[in-house]
Amino acid sequence: MTAMCTISLSLLTAAAVAISPWRVKTPMSVPTERRIAIVYEPDSVPLLILTETATRNGIHLVWLAGQTDARILRRFGSVVITDGSSTEKVTAQLTLHDVVGVTTFADSRIEHAAALARNIGLPANHACTARLLVDKIAQRHALADAGVPGPGFVGIDSPARATSADELLKKLTYPVVVKPASGHGGRDTICIPDFPALAAELAIRCHANPWRPTIIEELLGDFPPTDRGGVGDYVSVEVVVDNGLPSVLAITGRMPLAEPFRETGAFLPAILSPVERHDVADVALKAALALDVQCGCLHIEIKLTTTGPHIIEVNGRVPGGGITDLVAAQTGIDLFECALNSAAGQIVDRRPGNAAGVHYQLALQPPIGQRVRLRPDWSAQLRTVAGIEHVALRSMTAEVDLRDGSYGYLLMARGCADDHEGLLETHRRLNTLLLND
């Protein structure tokens, strides 16, 4: 079993009480030309936006990347080539560049970024915490040990374990969610109705090459999800951690999931009562403390159930899916700026604002197993929808499988509605653009 770090429940409770979910920090002056290293992975971060944020904050970016990406990245800062280099060699290069922080925007690079920062003596998460942020089995154990609300689960870390865990798997309440222990975007994440079907699914996964550790979790809420007035039954919480102290920056509402667990959009502000808002923020803070996160941004997904908010998962990075744009538009907070300053140990004022309207990012997801296309006049139709500010076309046609995750969408629309009713109408109009191919 993977080694884990947790803190005691008594410390967790005390810390959660001491920290306000909407804590405001004292602003500090920002020095010029600080150098911050980014452990790069293609498509993990919008280069132009991050560079603009860095320039605005007096930051020079030092990219850690392979030779293939170096040509482009040199336009946005300095580059340290990592091909064939040991951690020690890269650390020495970063020391020469006089970096004051190391971060990443890719799940697969979280552990490496933390190790580099620790080697230089910069703000960093412990090795154990970095592992918890990318290994969902280890993460579930840490959260459960700290008493943070979540589903019953069984981790399958080897094919042998899949055949020896029958008794534990039979004790779960069905249906269950089966997903990779390390992954993102809902890929290879499906709902299984009963134990015989689960046994068949695990047999398929055990013969996959390469083998991928898998986690089986009791379903939170209903499947299909319960309708909450036309929006999703879950939210995401955007958190920044400075010197071990987490702060909630925004609670993002989510649109209903497409089958099985494909994301269809996000919006701000979320539709929550004051009590729900407090409880969601409290659970998010407890999760950050349970994982002993010391620095960086967290994207925490939380299910809204009849027994209160439960953690779906904690991601150790800024969110994707356009949520950074929504947070900036609605609250005035730049999550990339938060990530860069946190990596450098710089505590700055992040007082959330509250812009008018409902800012949204909506993805048009096709149905499962059916080839569809956009209607010929899709662009003209969208121009008649008030509030749409930008449309990113991904594909004119699509046919997705149950295991493809959220990345099979055809287009994504960003904008601002007058209110939540306007948001729902825009979502409805968006979903009239599909035709059978």
PDB file of N, CA and C in Angstrom, residues 70 74 113 121 242 262 285 292 332 369 383 411 425 427 432:
ATOM      1  N   ALA A  70      10.946  23.363 -26.560  1.00  0.00           N
ATOM      2  CA  ALA A  70      11.790  24.500 -26.197  1.00  0.00           C
ATOM      3  C   ALA A  70      11.667  25.666 -27.171  1.00  0.00           C
ATOM      4  N   ARG A  74      10.707  29.348 -25.552  1.00  0.00           N
ATOM      5  CA  ARG A  74      11.697  30.427 -25.447  1.00  0.00           C
ATOM      6  C   ARG A  74      11.086  31.794 -25.763  1.00  0.00           C
ATOM      7  N   ALA A 113       7.682  18.520  -9.679  1.00  0.00           N
ATOM      8  CA  ALA A 113       7.799  19.927  -9.304  1.00  0.00           C
ATOM      9  C   ALA A 113       8.053  20.079  -7.808  1.00  0.00           C
ATOM     10  N   GLY A 121      15.149  24.180  -1.537  1.00  0.00           N
ATOM     11  CA  GLY A 121      14.753  24.831  -0.298  1.00  0.00           C
ATOM     12  C   GLY A 121      13.682  25.888  -0.489  1.00  0.00           C
ATOM     13  N   ASP A 242      -1.239  28.895   1.281  1.00  0.00           N
ATOM     14  CA  ASP A 242      -0.001  29.630   1.530  1.00  0.00           C
ATOM     15  C   ASP A 242       0.547  29.218   2.888  1.00  0.00           C
ATOM     16  N   ARG A 262     -19.496  12.936 -17.748  1.00  0.00           N
ATOM     17  CA  ARG A 262     -18.827  13.909 -18.616  1.00  0.00           C
ATOM     18  C   ARG A 262     -19.296  15.322 -18.258  1.00  0.00           C
ATOM     19  N   LEU A 285     -11.831  23.007   3.012  1.00  0.00           N
ATOM     20  CA  LEU A 285     -10.704  23.351   3.874  1.00  0.00           C
ATOM     21  C   LEU A 285     -10.215  22.134   4.647  1.00  0.00           C
ATOM     22  N   ASP A 292      -2.415  17.733   4.135  1.00  0.00           N
ATOM     23  CA  ASP A 292      -1.222  18.465   4.585  1.00  0.00           C
ATOM     24  C   ASP A 292      -0.607  19.278   3.451  1.00  0.00           C
ATOM     25  N   GLY A 332     -12.681  38.670  -9.975  1.00  0.00           N
ATOM     26  CA  GLY A 332     -11.493  39.499 -10.155  1.00  0.00           C
ATOM     27  C   GLY A 332     -10.212  38.825  -9.715  1.00  0.00           C
ATOM     28  N   GLY A 369     -22.203   6.755 -28.042  1.00  0.00           N
ATOM     29  CA  GLY A 369     -22.378   5.721 -29.044  1.00  0.00           C
ATOM     30  C   GLY A 369     -23.212   6.109 -30.248  1.00  0.00           C
ATOM     31  N   ARG A 383     -25.260  33.164 -32.627  1.00  0.00           N
ATOM     32  CA  ARG A 383     -25.201  34.632 -32.656  1.00  0.00           C
ATOM     33  C   ARG A 383     -26.506  35.263 -32.186  1.00  0.00           C
ATOM     34  N   LEU A 411     -18.060  21.790 -29.115  1.00  0.00           N
ATOM     35  CA  LEU A 411     -17.679  23.194 -28.969  1.00  0.00           C
ATOM     36  C   LEU A 411     -17.884  23.632 -27.534  1.00  0.00           C
ATOM     37  N   GLU A 425     -31.431  28.814 -20.110  1.00  0.00           N
ATOM     38  CA  GLU A 425     -31.928  28.979 -21.477  1.00  0.00           C
ATOM     39  C   GLU A 425     -30.779  28.859 -22.484  1.00  0.00           C
ATOM     40  N   HIS A 427     -28.040  27.137 -22.045  1.00  0.00           N
ATOM     41  CA  HIS A 427     -27.694  25.714 -22.053  1.00  0.00           C
ATOM     42  C   HIS A 427     -28.668  24.927 -22.923  1.00  0.00           C
ATOM     43  N   THR A 432     -29.586  22.293 -28.777  1.00  0.00           N
ATOM     44  CA  THR A 432     -30.420  22.102 -29.971  1.00  0.00           C
ATOM     45  C   THR A 432     -29.595  22.100 -31.248  1.00  0.00           C
TER      46      THR A 432
END
